PDB file of C-alpha atoms in Angstrom:
ATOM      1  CA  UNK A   8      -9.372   0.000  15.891  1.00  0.00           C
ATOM      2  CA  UNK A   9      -7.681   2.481  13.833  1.00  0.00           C
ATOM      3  CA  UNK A  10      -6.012   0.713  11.574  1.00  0.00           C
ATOM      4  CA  UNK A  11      -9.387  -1.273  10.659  1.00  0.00           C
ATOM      5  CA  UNK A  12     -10.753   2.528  10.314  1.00  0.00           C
ATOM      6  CA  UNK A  13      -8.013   3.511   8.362  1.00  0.00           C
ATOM      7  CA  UNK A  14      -8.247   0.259   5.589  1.00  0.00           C
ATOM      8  CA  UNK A  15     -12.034   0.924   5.912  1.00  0.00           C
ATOM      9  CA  UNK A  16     -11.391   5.050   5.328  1.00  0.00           C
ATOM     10  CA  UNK A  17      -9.455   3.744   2.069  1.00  0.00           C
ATOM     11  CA  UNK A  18     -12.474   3.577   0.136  1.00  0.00           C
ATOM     12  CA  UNK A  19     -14.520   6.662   1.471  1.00  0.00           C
ATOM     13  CA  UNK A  20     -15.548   9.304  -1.099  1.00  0.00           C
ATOM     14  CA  UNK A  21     -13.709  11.423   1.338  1.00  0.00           C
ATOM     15  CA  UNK A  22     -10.485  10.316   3.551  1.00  0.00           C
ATOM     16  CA  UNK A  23      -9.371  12.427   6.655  1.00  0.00           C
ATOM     17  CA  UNK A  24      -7.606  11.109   9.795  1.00  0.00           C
ATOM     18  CA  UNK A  25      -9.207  13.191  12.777  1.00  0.00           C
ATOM     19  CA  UNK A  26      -8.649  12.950  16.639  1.00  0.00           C
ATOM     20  CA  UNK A  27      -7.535  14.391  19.649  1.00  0.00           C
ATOM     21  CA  UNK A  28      -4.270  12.567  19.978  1.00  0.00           C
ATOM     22  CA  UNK A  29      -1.525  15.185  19.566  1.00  0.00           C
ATOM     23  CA  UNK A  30       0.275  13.355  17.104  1.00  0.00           C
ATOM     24  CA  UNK A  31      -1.828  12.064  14.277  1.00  0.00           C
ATOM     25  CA  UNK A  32       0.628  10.483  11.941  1.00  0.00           C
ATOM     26  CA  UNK A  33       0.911   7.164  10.509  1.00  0.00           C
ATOM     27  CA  UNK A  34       3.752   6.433  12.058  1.00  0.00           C
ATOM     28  CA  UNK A  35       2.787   7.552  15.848  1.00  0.00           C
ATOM     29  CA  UNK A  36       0.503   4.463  16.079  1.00  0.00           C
ATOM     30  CA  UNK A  37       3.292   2.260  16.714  1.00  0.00           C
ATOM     31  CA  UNK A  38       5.713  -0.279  14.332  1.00  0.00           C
ATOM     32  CA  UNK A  39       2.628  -2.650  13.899  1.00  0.00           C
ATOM     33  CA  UNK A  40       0.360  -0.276  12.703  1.00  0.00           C
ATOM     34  CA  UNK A  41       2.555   2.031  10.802  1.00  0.00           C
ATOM     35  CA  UNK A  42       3.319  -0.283   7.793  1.00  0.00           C
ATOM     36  CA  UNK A  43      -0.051  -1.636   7.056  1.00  0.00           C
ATOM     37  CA  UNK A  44      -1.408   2.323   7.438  1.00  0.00           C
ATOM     38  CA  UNK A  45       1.346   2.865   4.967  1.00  0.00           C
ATOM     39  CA  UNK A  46       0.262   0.209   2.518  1.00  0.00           C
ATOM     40  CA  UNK A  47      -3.017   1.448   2.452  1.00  0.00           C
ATOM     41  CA  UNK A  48      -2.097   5.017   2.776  1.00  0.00           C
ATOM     42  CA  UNK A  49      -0.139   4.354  -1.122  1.00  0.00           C
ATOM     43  CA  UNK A  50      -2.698   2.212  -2.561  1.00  0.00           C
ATOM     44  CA  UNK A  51      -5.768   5.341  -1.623  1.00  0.00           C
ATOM     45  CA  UNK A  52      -2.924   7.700  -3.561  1.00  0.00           C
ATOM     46  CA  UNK A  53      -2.770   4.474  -6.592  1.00  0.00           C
ATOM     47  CA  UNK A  54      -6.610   5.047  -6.672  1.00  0.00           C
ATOM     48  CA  UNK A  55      -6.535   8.683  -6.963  1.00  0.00           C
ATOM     49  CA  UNK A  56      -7.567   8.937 -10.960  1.00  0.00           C
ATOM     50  CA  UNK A  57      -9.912   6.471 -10.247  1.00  0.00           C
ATOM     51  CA  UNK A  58     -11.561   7.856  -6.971  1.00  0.00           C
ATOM     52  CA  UNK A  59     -11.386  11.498  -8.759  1.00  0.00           C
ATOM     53  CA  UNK A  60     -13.450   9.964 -12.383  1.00  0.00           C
ATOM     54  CA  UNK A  61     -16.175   8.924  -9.656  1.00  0.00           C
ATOM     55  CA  UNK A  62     -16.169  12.100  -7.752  1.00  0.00           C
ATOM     56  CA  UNK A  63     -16.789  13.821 -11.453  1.00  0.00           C
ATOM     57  CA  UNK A  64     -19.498  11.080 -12.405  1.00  0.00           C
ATOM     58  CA  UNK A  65     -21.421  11.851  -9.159  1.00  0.00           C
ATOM     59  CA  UNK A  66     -21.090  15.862 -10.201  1.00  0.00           C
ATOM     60  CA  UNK A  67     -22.644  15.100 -13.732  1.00  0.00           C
ATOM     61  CA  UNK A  68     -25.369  12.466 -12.532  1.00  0.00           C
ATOM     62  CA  UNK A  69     -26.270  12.958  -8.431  1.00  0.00           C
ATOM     63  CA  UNK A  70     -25.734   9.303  -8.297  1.00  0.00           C
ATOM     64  CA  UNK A  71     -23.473   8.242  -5.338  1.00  0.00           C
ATOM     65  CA  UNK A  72     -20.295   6.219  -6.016  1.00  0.00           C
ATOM     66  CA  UNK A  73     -20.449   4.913  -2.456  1.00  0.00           C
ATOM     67  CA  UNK A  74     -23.864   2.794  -2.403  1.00  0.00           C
ATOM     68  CA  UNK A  75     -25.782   0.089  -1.150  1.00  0.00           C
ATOM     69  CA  UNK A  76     -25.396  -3.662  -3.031  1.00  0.00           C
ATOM     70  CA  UNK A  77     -28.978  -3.803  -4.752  1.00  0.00           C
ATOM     71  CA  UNK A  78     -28.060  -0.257  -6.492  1.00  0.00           C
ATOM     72  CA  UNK A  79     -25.918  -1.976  -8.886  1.00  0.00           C
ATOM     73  CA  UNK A  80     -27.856  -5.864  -8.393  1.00  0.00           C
ATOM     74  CA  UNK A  81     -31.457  -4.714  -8.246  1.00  0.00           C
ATOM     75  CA  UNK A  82     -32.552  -8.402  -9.331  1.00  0.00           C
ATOM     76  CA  UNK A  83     -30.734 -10.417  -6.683  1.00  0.00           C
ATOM     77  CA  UNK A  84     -33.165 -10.192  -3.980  1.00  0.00           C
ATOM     78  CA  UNK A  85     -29.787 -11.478  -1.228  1.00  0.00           C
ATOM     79  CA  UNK A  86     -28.745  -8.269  -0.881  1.00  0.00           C
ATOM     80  CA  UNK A  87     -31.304  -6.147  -0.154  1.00  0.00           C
ATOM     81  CA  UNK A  88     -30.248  -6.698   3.294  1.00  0.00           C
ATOM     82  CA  UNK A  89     -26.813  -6.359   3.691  1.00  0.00           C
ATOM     83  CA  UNK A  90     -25.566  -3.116   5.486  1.00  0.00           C
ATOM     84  CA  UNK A  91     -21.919  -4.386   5.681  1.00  0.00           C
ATOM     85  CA  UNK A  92     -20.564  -4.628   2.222  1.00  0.00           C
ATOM     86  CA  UNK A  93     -20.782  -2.136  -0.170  1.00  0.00           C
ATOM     87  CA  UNK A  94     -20.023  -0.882  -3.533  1.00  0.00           C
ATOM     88  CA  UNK A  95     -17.003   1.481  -4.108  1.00  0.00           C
ATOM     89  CA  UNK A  96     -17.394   3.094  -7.463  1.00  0.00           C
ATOM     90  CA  UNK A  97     -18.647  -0.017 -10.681  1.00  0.00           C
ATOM     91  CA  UNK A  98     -15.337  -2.041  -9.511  1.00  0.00           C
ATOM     92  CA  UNK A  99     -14.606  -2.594  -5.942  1.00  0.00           C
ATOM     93  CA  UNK A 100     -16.691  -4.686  -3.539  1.00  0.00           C
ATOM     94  CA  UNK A 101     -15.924  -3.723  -0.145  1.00  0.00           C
ATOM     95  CA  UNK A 102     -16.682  -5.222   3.065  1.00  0.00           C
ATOM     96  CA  UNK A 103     -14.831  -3.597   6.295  1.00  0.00           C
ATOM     97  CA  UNK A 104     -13.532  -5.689   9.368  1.00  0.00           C
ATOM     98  CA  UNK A 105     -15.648  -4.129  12.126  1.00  0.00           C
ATOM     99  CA  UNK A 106     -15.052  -6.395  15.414  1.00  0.00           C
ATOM    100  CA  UNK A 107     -12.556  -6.466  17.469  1.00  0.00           C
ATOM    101  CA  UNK A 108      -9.947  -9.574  16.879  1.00  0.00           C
ATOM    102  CA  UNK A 109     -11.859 -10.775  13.646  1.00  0.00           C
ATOM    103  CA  UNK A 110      -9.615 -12.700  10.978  1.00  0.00           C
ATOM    104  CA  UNK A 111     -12.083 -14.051   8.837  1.00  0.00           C
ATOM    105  CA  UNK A 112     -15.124 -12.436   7.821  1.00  0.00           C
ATOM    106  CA  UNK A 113     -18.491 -14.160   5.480  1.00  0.00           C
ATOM    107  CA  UNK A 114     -19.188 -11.968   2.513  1.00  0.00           C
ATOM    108  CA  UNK A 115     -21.889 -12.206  -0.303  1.00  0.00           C
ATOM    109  CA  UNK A 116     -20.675 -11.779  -3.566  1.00  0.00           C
ATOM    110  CA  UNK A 117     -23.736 -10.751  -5.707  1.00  0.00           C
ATOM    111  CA  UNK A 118     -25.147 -13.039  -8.590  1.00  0.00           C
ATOM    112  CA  UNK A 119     -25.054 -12.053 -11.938  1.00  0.00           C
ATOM    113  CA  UNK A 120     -20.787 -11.712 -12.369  1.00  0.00           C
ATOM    114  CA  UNK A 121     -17.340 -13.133 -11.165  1.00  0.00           C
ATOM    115  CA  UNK A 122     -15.770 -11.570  -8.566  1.00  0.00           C
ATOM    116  CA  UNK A 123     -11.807 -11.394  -8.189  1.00  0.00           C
ATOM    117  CA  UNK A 124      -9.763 -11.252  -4.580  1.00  0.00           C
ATOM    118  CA  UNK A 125      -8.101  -8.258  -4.822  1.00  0.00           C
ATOM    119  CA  UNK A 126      -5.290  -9.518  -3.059  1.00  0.00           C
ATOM    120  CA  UNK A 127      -5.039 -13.089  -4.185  1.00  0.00           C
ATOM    121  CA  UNK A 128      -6.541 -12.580  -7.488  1.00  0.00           C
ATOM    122  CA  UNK A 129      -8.510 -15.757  -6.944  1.00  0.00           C
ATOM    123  CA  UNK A 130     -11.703 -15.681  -9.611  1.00  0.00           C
ATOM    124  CA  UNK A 131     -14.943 -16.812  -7.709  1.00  0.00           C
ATOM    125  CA  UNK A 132     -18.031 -16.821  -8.733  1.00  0.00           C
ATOM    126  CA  UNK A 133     -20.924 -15.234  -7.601  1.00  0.00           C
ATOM    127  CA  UNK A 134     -24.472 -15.231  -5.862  1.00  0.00           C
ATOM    128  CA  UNK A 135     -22.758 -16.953  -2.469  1.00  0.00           C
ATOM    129  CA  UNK A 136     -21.309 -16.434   0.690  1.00  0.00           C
ATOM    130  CA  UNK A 137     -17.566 -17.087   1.109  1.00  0.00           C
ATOM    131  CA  UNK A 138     -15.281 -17.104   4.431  1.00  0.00           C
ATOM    132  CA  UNK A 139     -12.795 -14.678   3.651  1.00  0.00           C
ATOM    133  CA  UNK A 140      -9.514 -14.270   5.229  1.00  0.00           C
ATOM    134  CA  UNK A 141      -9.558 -10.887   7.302  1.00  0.00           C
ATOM    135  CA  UNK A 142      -6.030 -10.688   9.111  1.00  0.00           C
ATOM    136  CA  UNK A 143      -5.214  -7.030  10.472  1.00  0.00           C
ATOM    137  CA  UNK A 144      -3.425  -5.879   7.426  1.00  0.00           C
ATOM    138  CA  UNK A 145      -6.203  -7.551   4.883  1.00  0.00           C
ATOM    139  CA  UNK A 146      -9.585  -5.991   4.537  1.00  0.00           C
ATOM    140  CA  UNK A 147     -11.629  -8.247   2.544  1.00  0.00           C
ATOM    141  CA  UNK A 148     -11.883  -6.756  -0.740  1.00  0.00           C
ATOM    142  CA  UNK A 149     -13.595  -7.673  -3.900  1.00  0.00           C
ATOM    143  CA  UNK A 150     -13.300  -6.712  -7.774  1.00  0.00           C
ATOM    144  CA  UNK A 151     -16.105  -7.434 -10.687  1.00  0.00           C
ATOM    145  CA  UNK A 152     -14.830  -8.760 -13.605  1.00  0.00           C
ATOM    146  CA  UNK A 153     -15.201  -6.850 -16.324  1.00  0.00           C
ATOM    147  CA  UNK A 154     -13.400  -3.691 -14.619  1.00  0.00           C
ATOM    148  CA  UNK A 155     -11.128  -0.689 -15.539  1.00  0.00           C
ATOM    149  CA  UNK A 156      -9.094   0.902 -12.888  1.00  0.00           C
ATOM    150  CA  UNK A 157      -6.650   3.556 -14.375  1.00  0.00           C
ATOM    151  CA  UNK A 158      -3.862   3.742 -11.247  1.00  0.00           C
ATOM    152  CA  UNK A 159      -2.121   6.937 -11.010  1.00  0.00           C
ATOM    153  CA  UNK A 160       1.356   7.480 -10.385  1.00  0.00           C
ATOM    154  CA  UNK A 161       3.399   7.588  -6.445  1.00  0.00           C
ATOM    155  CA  UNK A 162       2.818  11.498  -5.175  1.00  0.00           C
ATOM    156  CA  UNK A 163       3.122  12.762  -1.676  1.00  0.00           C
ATOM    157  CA  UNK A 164       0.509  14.310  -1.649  1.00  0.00           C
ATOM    158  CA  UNK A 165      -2.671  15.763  -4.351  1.00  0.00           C
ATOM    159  CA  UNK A 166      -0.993  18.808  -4.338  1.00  0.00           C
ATOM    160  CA  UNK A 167       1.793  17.221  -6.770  1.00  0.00           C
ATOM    161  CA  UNK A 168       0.419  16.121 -10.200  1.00  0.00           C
ATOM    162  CA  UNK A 169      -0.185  12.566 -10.955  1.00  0.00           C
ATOM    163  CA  UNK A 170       0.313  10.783 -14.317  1.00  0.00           C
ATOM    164  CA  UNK A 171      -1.651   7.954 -14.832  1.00  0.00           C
ATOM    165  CA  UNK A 172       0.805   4.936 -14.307  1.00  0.00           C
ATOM    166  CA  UNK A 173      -0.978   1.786 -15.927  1.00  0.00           C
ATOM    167  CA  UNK A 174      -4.832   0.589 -16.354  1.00  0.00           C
ATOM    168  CA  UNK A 175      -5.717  -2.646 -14.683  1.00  0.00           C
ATOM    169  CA  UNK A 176      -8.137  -4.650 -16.256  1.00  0.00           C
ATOM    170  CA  UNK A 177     -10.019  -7.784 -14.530  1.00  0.00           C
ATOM    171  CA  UNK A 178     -11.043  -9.742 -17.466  1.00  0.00           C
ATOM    172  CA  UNK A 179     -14.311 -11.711 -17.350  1.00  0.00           C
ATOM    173  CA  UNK A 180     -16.909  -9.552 -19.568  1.00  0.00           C
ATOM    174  CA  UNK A 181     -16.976  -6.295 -21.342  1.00  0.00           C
ATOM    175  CA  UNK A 182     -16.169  -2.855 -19.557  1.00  0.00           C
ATOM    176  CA  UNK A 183     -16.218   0.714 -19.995  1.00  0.00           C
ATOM    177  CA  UNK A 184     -15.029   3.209 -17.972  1.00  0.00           C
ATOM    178  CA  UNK A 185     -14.279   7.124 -18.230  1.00  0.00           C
ATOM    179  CA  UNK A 186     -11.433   8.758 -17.234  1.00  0.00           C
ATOM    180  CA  UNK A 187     -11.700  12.427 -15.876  1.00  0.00           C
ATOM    181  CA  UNK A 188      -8.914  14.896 -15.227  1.00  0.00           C
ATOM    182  CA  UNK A 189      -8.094  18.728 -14.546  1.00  0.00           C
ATOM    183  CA  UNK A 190      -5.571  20.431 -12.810  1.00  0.00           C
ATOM    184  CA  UNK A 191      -7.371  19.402  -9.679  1.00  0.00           C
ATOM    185  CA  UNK A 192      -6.560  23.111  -8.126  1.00  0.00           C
ATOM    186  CA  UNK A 193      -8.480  25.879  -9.374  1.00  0.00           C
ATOM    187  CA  UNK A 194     -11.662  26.278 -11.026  1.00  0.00           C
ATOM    188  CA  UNK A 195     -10.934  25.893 -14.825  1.00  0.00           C
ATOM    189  CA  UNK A 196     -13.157  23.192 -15.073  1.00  0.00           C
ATOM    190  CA  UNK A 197     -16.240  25.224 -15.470  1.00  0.00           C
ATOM    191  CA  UNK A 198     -14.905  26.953 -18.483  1.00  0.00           C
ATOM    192  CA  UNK A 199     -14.437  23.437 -20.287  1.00  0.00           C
ATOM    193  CA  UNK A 200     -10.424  23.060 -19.197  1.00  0.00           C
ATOM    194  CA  UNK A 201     -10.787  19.433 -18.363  1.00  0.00           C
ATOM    195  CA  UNK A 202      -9.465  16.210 -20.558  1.00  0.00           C
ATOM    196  CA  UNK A 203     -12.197  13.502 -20.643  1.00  0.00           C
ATOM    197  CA  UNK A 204     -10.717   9.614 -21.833  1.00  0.00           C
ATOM    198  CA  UNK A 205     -13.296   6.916 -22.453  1.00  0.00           C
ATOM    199  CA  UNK A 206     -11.753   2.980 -21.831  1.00  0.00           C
ATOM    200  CA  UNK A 207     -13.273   0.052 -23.429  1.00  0.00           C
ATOM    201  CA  UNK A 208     -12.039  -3.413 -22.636  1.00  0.00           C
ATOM    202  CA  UNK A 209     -13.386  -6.342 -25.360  1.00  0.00           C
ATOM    203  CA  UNK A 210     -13.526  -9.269 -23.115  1.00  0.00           C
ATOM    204  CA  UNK A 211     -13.659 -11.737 -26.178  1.00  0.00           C
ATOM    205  CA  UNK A 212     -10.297  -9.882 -28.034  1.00  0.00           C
ATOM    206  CA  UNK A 213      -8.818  -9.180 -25.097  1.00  0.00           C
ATOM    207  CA  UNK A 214      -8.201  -5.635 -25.923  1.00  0.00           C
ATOM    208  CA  UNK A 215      -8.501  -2.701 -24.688  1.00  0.00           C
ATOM    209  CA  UNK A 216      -9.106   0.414 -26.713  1.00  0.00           C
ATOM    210  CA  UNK A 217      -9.642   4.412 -25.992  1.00  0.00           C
ATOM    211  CA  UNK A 218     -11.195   7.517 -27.733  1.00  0.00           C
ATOM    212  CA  UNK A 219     -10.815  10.889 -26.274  1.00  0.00           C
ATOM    213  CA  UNK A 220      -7.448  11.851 -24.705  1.00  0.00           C
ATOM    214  CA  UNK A 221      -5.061   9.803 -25.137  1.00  0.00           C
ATOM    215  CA  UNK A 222      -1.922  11.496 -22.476  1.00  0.00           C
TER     216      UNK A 222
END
C-alpha cells in the first residue's frame, strides 16, 4: 500500500510522507520497497523545474495543474466519467494502481492526440482503452505528444539549487511550454527577481527553439 501511495504521491501538486510509524524513511519499508520508493523518489526531484513552472502557472491563472480528463478534452464525451486517471500538468497522463495485488490496469487515453508509455516509449494512439502493465514498481503512466518537460538536475533535497539538466521532447505535434525559476527560498519574486524561458518545439522541423532566458 505504500509504495502504490508513494508512485501515486509522485505526481501530487504537493508530496509529503506522513504516519505514525517511528521511522518514516524510504528505506525502513523493507529491501522490496526501498528501491522502487527510491526510483520514484529521483524521478519527483527530475520533475522539479517542471512541477515548480506549474505551481507558478496555477499562481498567475487559478487554474489547477492537477485536474479532471475533460478539462483538457472537453469534446470527448468518454471521459467525463473517469475519476481514476488524471491529468498532471499539459504532459503527463496519470492513472494510479489502487487495489491490492493489481498488475494490469485498463486506461482511456483521450481522443484527439497520441499518447507515449512513459516507460516503454511505445506511441499509441488515442480515444481507447488499453490493458496496461501495472507491476509494483510500474504505475501506469502516460505522455501527450507534443510535450516539453525541462528535467532538472540530481539534488538531495530543494534546499540545494537545481540546474536544468536536459528538455525532453515527445514528438507528435507542436508544443509550447514555459519555464519558471527563482531562488525558490525567499520572497524576491514579488519584486520581479524571477527568470521566465518560453520552449517551442516545431513538430514538422523537428526543432526546438527558446526566447527569454536562455541559462
Amino acid at each position: 500500500l505504500y509504495t502504490r501511495w508513494f508512485e501515486y504521491a509522485t505526481f501530487l501538486p504537493i508530496m509529503r510522507t506522513h504516519g505514525t510509524r517511528k521511522y518514516n524513511e524510504v528505506w525502513s519499508y523493507g529491501k522490496q520497497a526501498e528501491p522502487i520508493l527510491e526510483q520514484y523518489l529521483k524521478l519527483r526531484y527530475e520533475l522539479m523545474p517542471y512541477i515548480y513552472s506549474l505551481g507558478w502557472q496555477t499562481h498567475e491563472t487559478g487554474a489547477p495543474f492537477m485536474r479532471a480528463l475533460f478539462m483538457d478534452f472537453p469534446t470527448d464525451p468518454k471521459v467525463a466519467e473517469i475519476g481514476d486517471e488524471y491529468m498532471f500538468g499539459p504532459a503527463f497522463l496519470v492513472a494510479p494502481v489502487t487495489e491490492q495485488g493489481q498488475t494490469t490496469k485498463a486506461v482511456y487515453l483521450p481522443a484527439g492526440t497520441d499518447w507515449y508509455n512513459y516507460w516503454t516509449h511505445e506511441r499509441v494512439h488515442g480515444g481507447q482503452t488499453i490493458d496496461v502493465a501495472a507491476p509494483i514498481d510500474k504505475m501506469p503512466l502516460f505522455v501527450r505528444a507534443g510535450s516539453i518537460v525541462p528535467l532538472g538536475s540530481m539534488v538531495d533535497s530543494t534546499a540545494e539549487k537545481q540546474a536544468i539538466a536536459h528538455v525532453q521532447v515527445w514528438p507528435g505535434a507542436n508544443a509550447e511550454f514555459t519555464l519558471y525559476q527563482d531562488d525558490g527560498k525567499t520572497y524576491a519574486y514579488e519584486k520581479g527577481d524571477d527568470q521566465i524561458t518560453h520552449l517551442r518545439w516545431d513538430d514538422a522541423s523537428r526543432k526546438l527553439t527558446h526566447s527569454g532566458r536562455s541559462e
